[in-house]
Tab-separated table of C-alpha atoms and ligand atoms in Angstrom:
chain	number	residue	atom	x	y	z
L	88	MET	CA	1.782	230.024	3.607
L	89	TYR	CA	1.964	231.020	7.297
L	90	ILE	CA	-0.981	230.989	9.659
L	91	ASN	CA	-1.615	234.752	9.505
L	92	GLU	CA	-1.719	234.692	5.717
L	93	VAL	CA	-4.024	231.661	5.727
L	94	ALA	CA	-6.383	233.332	8.216
L	95	LYS	CA	-6.516	236.438	6.027
L	96	LYS	CA	-7.041	234.500	2.826
L	97	LEU	CA	-9.845	232.352	4.264
L	98	GLU	CA	-11.370	235.196	6.258
L	99	THR	CA	-11.048	233.450	9.596
L	100	SER	CA	-8.980	233.853	12.758
L	101	THR	CA	-5.687	232.220	13.670
L	102	ARG	CA	-7.425	231.023	16.846
L	103	THR	CA	-9.999	229.116	14.803
L	104	ILE	CA	-7.277	227.492	12.716
L	105	ARG	CA	-5.395	226.420	15.832
L	106	TYR	CA	-8.627	225.004	17.261
L	107	TYR	CA	-9.102	222.723	14.240
L	108	GLU	CA	-5.496	221.664	14.579
L	109	GLU	CA	-6.045	220.836	18.252
L	110	LYS	CA	-9.115	218.790	17.273
L	111	GLY	CA	-6.996	216.868	14.764
L	112	LEU	CA	-8.812	218.068	11.656
L	113	ILE	CA	-5.702	219.619	10.119
L	114	ASP	CA	-2.050	218.890	10.548
L	115	PRO	CA	0.160	221.563	8.973
L	116	THR	CA	3.914	220.989	8.911
L	117	LYS	CA	5.988	222.893	11.430
L	118	GLU	CA	9.223	224.576	10.395
L	119	GLU	CA	12.089	222.940	12.189
L	120	SER	CA	13.944	226.107	13.133
L	121	ASN	CA	11.054	228.035	14.719
L	122	GLN	CA	8.076	225.642	14.849
L	123	TYR	CA	6.004	228.033	12.736
L	124	ARG	CA	3.074	226.303	11.070
L	125	PHE	CA	3.364	226.098	7.316
L	126	PHE	CA	0.283	225.400	5.180
L	127	GLU	CA	0.598	223.727	1.785
L	128	GLU	CA	-2.040	224.169	-0.920
L	129	GLU	CA	-3.796	220.939	0.123
L	130	ASP	CA	-3.980	222.147	3.753
L	131	LEU	CA	-5.748	225.250	2.505
L	132	VAL	CA	-8.252	223.198	0.522
L	133	ARG	CA	-8.906	221.031	3.579
L	134	LEU	CA	-9.277	224.020	5.840
L	135	SER	CA	-11.644	225.812	3.500
L	136	THR	CA	-13.774	222.631	3.349
L	137	ILE	CA	-13.863	222.525	7.156
L	138	LEU	CA	-14.841	226.193	7.389
L	139	SER	CA	-17.583	225.782	4.771
L	140	LEU	CA	-19.071	222.745	6.515
L	141	ARG	CA	-18.928	224.474	9.913
L	142	GLU	CA	-20.724	227.465	8.421
L	143	VAL	CA	-23.751	225.267	7.649
L	144	GLY	CA	-23.586	223.767	11.129
L	145	LEU	CA	-21.938	220.360	10.631
L	146	PRO	CA	-20.486	219.254	13.984
L	147	VAL	CA	-16.678	219.022	14.234
L	148	GLU	CA	-16.885	215.272	14.933
L	149	VAL	CA	-18.908	214.659	11.779
L	150	ILE	CA	-16.429	216.679	9.705
L	151	ARG	CA	-13.574	214.672	11.159
L	152	ASN	CA	-15.234	211.406	10.101
L	153	LEU	CA	-16.052	212.784	6.705
L	154	LEU	CA	-12.458	213.833	6.068
L	155	LYS	CA	-11.186	210.453	7.242
L	156	GLU	CA	-13.228	208.506	4.703
L	157	PRO	CA	-11.254	207.703	1.579
L	158	ASN	CA	-14.372	207.778	-0.605
L	159	MET	CA	-16.097	210.553	1.214
L	160	ARG	CA	-19.634	211.179	0.054
L	161	MET	CA	-19.955	214.766	1.083
L	162	GLU	CA	-23.367	214.943	-0.547
L	163	ASP	CA	-24.736	212.412	1.942
L	164	TYR	CA	-23.453	214.347	4.935
L	165	LEU	CA	-24.890	217.582	3.542
L	166	ASN	CA	-28.183	215.810	2.947
L	167	VAL	CA	-28.324	214.690	6.583
L	168	GLN	CA	-27.411	218.185	7.781
L	169	ARG	CA	-30.146	219.724	5.620
L	170	GLY	CA	-32.684	217.448	7.348
L	171	VAL	CA	-31.361	218.502	10.759
L	172	LEU	CA	-31.588	222.210	9.869
L	173	TYR	CA	-35.154	221.844	8.605
L	174	GLU	CA	-36.109	220.198	11.896
L	175	GLN	CA	-34.548	223.076	13.831
L	176	TRP	CA	-36.212	225.619	11.557
L	177	LEU	CA	-39.632	224.026	12.069
L	178	GLU	CA	-39.139	223.932	15.811
L	179	LEU	CA	-38.376	227.660	15.754
L	180	LYS	CA	-41.409	228.279	13.534
L	181	ASP	CA	-43.659	226.420	16.012
L	182	MET	CA	-42.183	228.417	18.885
L	183	ILE	CA	-42.652	231.763	17.125
L	184	GLU	CA	-46.247	230.921	16.197
L	185	THR	CA	-46.982	229.986	19.819
L	186	LEU	CA	-45.255	233.103	21.056
L	187	ASN	CA	-47.408	235.217	18.712
L	188	LEU	CA	-50.546	233.615	20.155
L	189	MET	CA	-49.283	234.119	23.706
L	190	THR	CA	-48.573	237.798	23.005
L	191	GLU	CA	-52.058	238.222	21.580
L	192	ARG	CA	-53.683	236.608	24.643
L	193	ALA	CA	-51.433	238.426	27.106
L	194	GLY	CA	-52.462	241.704	25.505
L	195	LYS	CA	-56.099	240.932	26.212
L	196	GLY	CA	-55.788	241.564	29.934
L	197	ASP	CA	-55.160	239.744	33.147
L	198	ASN	CA	-55.767	236.178	34.188
L	199	VAL	CA	-54.154	234.638	31.125
L	200	THR	CA	-51.866	232.222	32.951
L	201	GLY	CA	-54.082	229.251	32.101
L	202	ASP	CA	-54.194	230.241	28.423
L	203	LEU	CA	-50.444	230.534	28.223
L	204	PHE	CA	-49.962	227.196	29.937
L	205	GLY	CA	-52.386	225.562	27.486
L	206	LEU	CA	-50.474	226.981	24.521
L	207	ALA	CA	-47.157	225.898	25.998
L	208	LYS	CA	-48.540	222.390	26.456
L	209	GLN	CA	-49.633	222.213	22.813
L	210	LEU	CA	-46.193	223.379	21.735
L	211	LYS	CA	-44.529	220.740	23.893
L	212	THR	CA	-46.653	218.007	22.312
L	213	LEU	CA	-45.840	219.281	18.830
L	214	LYS	CA	-42.117	219.393	19.550
L	215	SER	CA	-42.102	215.892	20.924
L	216	MET	CA	-44.156	214.545	17.994
L	217	ARG	CA	-41.744	216.004	15.450
L	218	LYS	CA	-38.716	214.692	17.378
L	219	ASN	CA	-39.812	211.334	18.668
L	220	TRP	CA	-40.832	209.409	15.553
L	221	HIS	CA	-38.403	206.587	15.106
L	222	ASP	CA	-37.990	203.802	12.600
L	223	LYS	CA	-38.910	200.664	14.514
L	224	TRP	CA	-38.928	198.632	11.300
L	225	ASN	CA	-35.276	199.358	10.414
L	226	PHE	CA	-35.833	200.343	6.794
L	227	ASP	CA	-32.090	200.838	6.293
L	228	SER	CA	-31.683	197.081	6.618
L	229	GLN	CA	-34.520	196.405	4.151
L	230	ALA	CA	-33.311	198.755	1.409
L	231	HIS	CA	-31.295	196.334	-0.698
L	232	ASP	CA	-33.921	193.574	-0.751
L	233	TYR	CA	-36.977	195.804	-0.811
L	234	ASP	CA	-37.817	195.499	-4.518
L	235	GLN	CA	-37.502	191.737	-4.309
L	236	SER	CA	-39.563	191.522	-1.111
L	237	ILE	CA	-42.591	193.262	-2.589
L	238	LYS	CA	-42.856	190.471	-5.149
L	239	MET	CA	-43.052	187.855	-2.406
L	240	HIS	CA	-46.348	187.026	-0.817
L	241	GLY	CA	-47.042	186.237	2.796
L	242	TYR	CA	-48.407	182.788	3.526
L	243	LYS	CA	-51.954	183.959	4.265
L	244	PHE	CA	-51.722	187.702	3.880
L	245	ASN	CA	-50.343	189.804	1.072
L	246	VAL	CA	-50.032	193.519	1.802
L	247	HIS	CA	-48.687	194.083	-1.686
L	248	GLN	CA	-51.755	192.755	-3.429
L	249	ASP	CA	-52.676	195.509	-5.962
L	250	TYR	CA	-49.372	197.357	-5.308
L	251	GLU	CA	-48.713	198.031	-8.997
L	252	THR	CA	-52.340	198.861	-9.739
L	253	ALA	CA	-52.290	201.410	-6.921
L	254	LEU	CA	-49.056	203.042	-8.065
L	255	ASN	CA	-50.368	203.230	-11.636
L	256	LYS	CA	-53.584	204.799	-10.410
L	257	VAL	CA	-51.613	207.509	-8.572
L	258	VAL	CA	-49.621	208.201	-11.743
L	259	GLU	CA	-52.731	208.543	-13.888
L	260	THR	CA	-54.517	210.693	-11.278
L	261	VAL	CA	-51.883	213.356	-10.615
L	262	HIS	CA	-51.554	216.206	-13.120
L	263	LEU	CA	-48.022	217.371	-13.688
L	264	ASN	CA	-46.600	219.755	-16.270
L	265	PRO	CA	-42.982	220.067	-17.351
L	266	GLY	CA	-41.128	222.117	-14.756
L	267	ASP	CA	-43.548	221.261	-11.940
L	268	VAL	CA	-42.128	219.958	-8.685
L	269	CYS	CA	-43.365	216.619	-7.373
L	270	LEU	CA	-42.511	215.369	-3.900
L	271	ASP	CA	-42.619	211.631	-3.157
L	272	ILE	CA	-42.598	211.144	0.621
L	273	GLY	CA	-41.313	207.825	1.913
L	274	ILE	CA	-39.992	207.242	-1.601
L	275	GLY	CA	-38.112	204.059	-0.655
L	276	THR	CA	-36.378	202.710	-3.741
L	277	GLY	CA	-38.225	205.115	-6.034
L	278	ASN	CA	-40.924	202.868	-7.525
L	279	LEU	CA	-43.555	205.617	-7.558
L	280	GLY	CA	-41.541	208.837	-7.904
L	281	SER	CA	-39.557	207.492	-10.873
L	282	GLN	CA	-42.752	207.245	-12.905
L	283	PHE	CA	-43.052	211.045	-12.936
L	284	THR	CA	-39.553	211.880	-14.190
L	285	GLY	CA	-40.606	211.333	-17.816
L	286	SER	CA	-43.232	214.084	-17.546
L	287	GLY	CA	-40.526	216.760	-17.367
L	288	ALA	CA	-41.373	217.401	-13.720
L	289	LYS	CA	-38.641	217.665	-11.114
L	290	VAL	CA	-39.061	214.791	-8.681
L	291	ILE	CA	-37.803	215.140	-5.122
L	292	GLY	CA	-37.797	211.962	-3.065
L	293	VAL	CA	-37.892	212.301	0.717
L	294	ASP	CA	-37.163	209.412	3.023
L	295	GLN	CA	-35.982	208.975	6.580
L	296	SER	CA	-33.803	206.019	5.534
L	297	GLU	CA	-30.408	206.904	4.064
L	298	GLU	CA	-30.021	203.394	2.646
L	299	MET	CA	-33.372	203.597	0.849
L	300	LEU	CA	-32.296	206.948	-0.603
L	301	ALA	CA	-28.972	205.476	-1.723
L	302	VAL	CA	-30.736	202.615	-3.563
L	303	CYS	CA	-33.219	205.066	-5.050
L	304	LYS	CA	-30.429	207.344	-6.307
L	305	GLU	CA	-28.581	204.430	-7.833
L	306	LYS	CA	-31.693	203.184	-9.657
L	307	HIS	CA	-32.978	206.608	-10.647
L	308	PRO	CA	-30.222	209.233	-10.847
L	309	GLY	CA	-32.771	211.757	-12.157
L	310	ILE	CA	-34.538	211.922	-8.786
L	311	GLU	CA	-33.259	214.422	-6.241
L	312	THR	CA	-33.133	212.605	-2.912
L	313	ARG	CA	-33.520	214.390	0.405
L	314	LYS	CA	-33.215	212.942	3.873
L	315	GLY	CA	-36.164	213.975	5.989
L	316	HIS	CA	-39.432	212.773	7.387
L	317	PHE	CA	-43.169	213.255	7.144
L	318	LEU	CA	-43.187	215.400	10.273
L	319	ALA	CA	-40.398	217.759	9.177
L	320	LEU	CA	-40.314	217.897	5.401
L	321	PRO	CA	-37.005	219.240	4.068
L	322	VAL	CA	-38.733	221.755	1.797
L	323	MET	CA	-39.591	225.463	2.145
L	324	ASN	CA	-43.218	226.656	2.260
L	325	MET	CA	-45.402	226.385	-0.863
L	326	GLN	CA	-42.724	224.998	-3.176
L	327	VAL	CA	-44.300	221.893	-4.642
L	328	ASP	CA	-47.061	221.275	-7.168
L	329	ALA	CA	-47.846	217.707	-6.189
L	330	ILE	CA	-47.172	215.349	-3.316
L	331	VAL	CA	-47.389	211.613	-3.800
L	332	SER	CA	-46.777	208.823	-1.343
L	333	SER	CA	-47.245	205.083	-1.428
L	334	TYR	CA	-47.102	202.493	1.345
L	335	ALA	CA	-45.403	204.921	3.736
L	336	LEU	CA	-47.948	206.899	5.761
L	337	HIS	CA	-49.012	203.848	7.766
L	338	HIS	CA	-45.730	204.035	9.686
L	339	LEU	CA	-47.138	207.028	11.560
L	340	THR	CA	-49.728	206.928	14.325
L	341	ASP	CA	-53.118	208.530	13.639
L	342	ASP	CA	-52.162	211.792	15.373
L	343	GLU	CA	-48.824	211.878	13.592
L	344	LYS	CA	-50.658	211.406	10.283
L	345	LEU	CA	-52.593	214.623	10.873
L	346	LEU	CA	-49.368	216.484	11.555
L	347	ALA	CA	-47.962	214.938	8.361
L	348	LEU	CA	-50.943	216.368	6.437
L	349	GLU	CA	-50.192	219.767	7.993
L	350	GLU	CA	-46.622	219.480	6.768
L	351	MET	CA	-47.811	218.550	3.265
L	352	ASP	CA	-50.145	221.535	3.318
L	353	ARG	CA	-47.238	223.790	4.327
L	354	VAL	CA	-45.050	222.864	1.358
L	355	LEU	CA	-47.832	222.578	-1.248
L	356	LYS	CA	-48.633	225.458	-3.624
L	357	LYS	CA	-52.190	226.731	-4.121
L	358	ASN	CA	-54.103	224.382	-6.424
L	359	GLY	CA	-51.536	221.709	-5.591
L	360	GLU	CA	-52.430	218.018	-5.348
L	361	ILE	CA	-51.854	215.309	-2.778
L	362	CYS	CA	-52.210	211.678	-3.781
L	363	ILE	CA	-51.651	208.961	-1.212
L	364	ALA	CA	-51.968	205.236	-1.836
L	365	ASP	CA	-51.679	203.349	1.393
L	366	LEU	CA	-52.881	200.658	3.724
L	367	MET	CA	-55.970	202.033	5.433
L	368	PHE	CA	-59.460	201.223	6.586
L	369	LEU	CA	-62.479	203.285	5.590
L	370	ASN	CA	-63.258	204.062	9.238
L	371	GLU	CA	-63.119	202.438	12.672
L	372	ALA	CA	-66.163	200.228	12.065
L	373	HIS	CA	-64.543	198.921	8.873
L	374	ARG	CA	-61.276	198.261	10.768
L	375	ARG	CA	-63.134	196.149	13.347
L	376	GLU	CA	-65.059	194.293	10.635
L	377	VAL	CA	-61.946	193.407	8.597
L	378	ILE	CA	-59.999	192.318	11.673
L	379	GLN	CA	-62.972	190.266	12.861
L	380	GLY	CA	-63.084	188.600	9.436
L	381	PHE	CA	-59.389	187.620	9.719
L	382	ARG	CA	-60.001	186.388	13.275
L	383	GLU	CA	-62.820	184.115	12.109
L	384	GLN	CA	-60.550	182.715	9.389
L	385	GLY	CA	-57.837	182.106	12.021
L	386	ASN	CA	-55.549	184.374	10.016
L	387	ASP	CA	-53.097	185.435	12.741
L	388	GLU	CA	-50.564	186.434	10.133
L	389	ALA	CA	-52.873	189.178	8.854
L	390	ILE	CA	-53.786	190.384	12.333
L	391	GLY	CA	-50.106	190.459	13.402
L	392	ALA	CA	-49.142	192.434	10.287
L	393	ILE	CA	-51.932	194.964	10.815
L	394	GLU	CA	-51.107	195.398	14.471
L	395	ASP	CA	-47.416	195.915	13.760
L	396	GLU	CA	-48.212	199.086	11.794
L	397	TYR	CA	-50.713	201.951	11.895
L	398	TYR	CA	-53.167	201.450	9.057
L	399	ALA	CA	-55.043	204.741	8.764
L	400	ASP	CA	-58.653	205.518	9.449
L	401	ARG	CA	-59.371	207.019	6.019
L	402	SER	CA	-62.324	209.055	7.295
L	403	ARG	CA	-60.041	211.020	9.652
L	404	LEU	CA	-57.689	211.948	6.826
L	405	ILE	CA	-60.582	213.009	4.590
L	406	ASP	CA	-62.076	215.013	7.425
L	407	TRP	CA	-58.824	216.903	7.998
L	408	LEU	CA	-58.396	217.625	4.302
L	409	GLN	CA	-61.954	218.864	3.841
L	410	LYS	CA	-61.701	221.102	6.899
L	411	HIS	CA	-58.594	222.619	5.339
L	412	ASP	CA	-60.332	223.441	2.067
L	413	TYR	CA	-59.295	220.492	-0.058
L	414	THR	CA	-61.565	218.762	-2.537
L	415	VAL	CA	-61.183	215.045	-1.907
L	416	GLU	CA	-61.727	211.939	-4.038
L	417	THR	CA	-61.029	208.377	-3.019
L	418	HIS	CA	-60.514	204.997	-4.588
L	419	GLN	CA	-60.492	201.632	-2.883
L	420	PHE	CA	-58.362	198.807	-4.313
L	421	ASN	CA	-59.131	196.143	-1.735
L	422	SER	CA	-60.213	195.873	1.883
L	423	ILE	CA	-56.947	197.340	3.213
L	424	LEU	CA	-55.658	199.495	0.356
L	425	SER	CA	-57.041	202.868	-0.694
L	426	MET	CA	-56.023	206.016	-2.473
L	427	ILE	CA	-56.851	209.548	-1.371
L	428	TYR	CA	-56.578	212.304	-3.940
L	429	ALA	CA	-56.940	215.883	-2.673
L	430	ARG	CA	-56.686	219.229	-4.430
L	431	LYS	CA	-55.866	222.360	-2.480
L	432	HIS	CA	-58.179	225.292	-3.096
L	433	ALA	CA	-56.609	228.523	-4.241
L	434	GLU	CA	-57.961	230.337	-1.145
L	435	ASN	CA	-56.081	228.031	1.220
L	436	GLU	CA	-53.138	230.282	2.079
L	437	LYS	CA	-50.673	229.431	4.802
U	656	SAM	C1	-42.840	200.157	2.604
U	656	SAM	S1	-41.703	201.359	2.042
U	656	SAM	C2	-42.537	202.068	0.644
U	656	SAM	C3	-41.558	202.623	-0.367
U	656	SAM	C4	-42.201	203.175	-1.651
U	656	SAM	N1	-42.979	204.355	-1.426
U	656	SAM	C5	-43.010	202.127	-2.356
U	656	SAM	O1	-44.218	202.329	-2.558
U	656	SAM	O2	-42.447	201.102	-2.728
U	656	SAM	C6	-41.890	202.634	3.239
U	656	SAM	C7	-40.877	203.763	3.090
U	656	SAM	O3	-41.340	204.863	3.850
U	656	SAM	C8	-40.259	205.387	4.582
U	656	SAM	N2	-40.793	206.000	5.787
U	656	SAM	C9	-41.460	205.392	6.793
U	656	SAM	N3	-41.795	206.279	7.724
U	656	SAM	C10	-41.335	207.483	7.309
U	656	SAM	C11	-41.339	208.787	7.852
U	656	SAM	N4	-41.892	209.046	9.033
U	656	SAM	N5	-40.780	209.779	7.126
U	656	SAM	C12	-40.189	209.518	5.929
U	656	SAM	N6	-40.126	208.302	5.390
U	656	SAM	C13	-40.692	207.302	6.060
U	656	SAM	C14	-39.366	204.203	4.880
U	656	SAM	O4	-38.061	204.575	5.199
U	656	SAM	C15	-39.482	203.427	3.592
U	656	SAM	O5	-38.515	203.804	2.667
């Protein structure tokens, strides 16, 4: 097939096709006599793949790499791109919401410069919070040994004490019906989320680590895995019936945790449930008391582990949830591990 026919068939322009050729993504044969490009069936398949991936915004470089891989896992690339698009979508949402507020204030008369600047500043902070979280623990590198590592105990400090009890408690606390959607955020290798697949619910596992998601998918093919993070969940508004999370939220600072709760609230349906089992202190006084206790025991291992992460102040999370119309219950497993269970009131509409 010649270039004009290909362009017509694939509803694109000859210029676009030549561009992908220039970029080395396609290499049609050229007729010897006149150098006209000739496209075989496989060139057409390749070109239509390129056009489809460009349509959803995959960069040309990424498509090139994808096509080069002999065992290309297109699903993984699409998964990454979905996460990127959700981040862009949320950034636009934040901007539109701020713009609405600015319009409202501007309409109220003169002398609003300070107001507008304040709103712009809040927006800037929000944008940078959503963008700047990064994985300083390198979870990709931990993925393959993770299940083994949780069985091992530190010398003087075991963060996984009561791990199974906590996960079981989350499972028995959350109410799911067949057909419900359950989101496990920071799913890791799927130890919590997998326990809900038997209930007939659809389980979606979100994680920022592609390697964790790969291990999770291999262990539990029934879980839908999505690349994304607490601060930009790859889910549309009010789509899920329950959100669970274990041992993940403490990788966010206290302010980031509140934004994570806002994100959970965005995707959760009315009457939906949030159940988080994580490393946290009851409040700041309790944090000081526990750390002081470790100090007196000379337990530097415990103090180092706590300081390397961001164990929550449970009272701040409860406060946020209650202010946003959630009924909250808690359970404490040990001095550093708690569960928060929260139900969203029907009136809470976002
Ligand atoms: C300690 S593992 C816990 C895994 C699993 N939930 C469990 O209980 O075994 C923490 C997981 O949270 C993920 N995680 C950490 N911070 C995250 C973030 N900001 N957004 C999404 N996932 C995150 C990590 O990639 C990792 O897979």
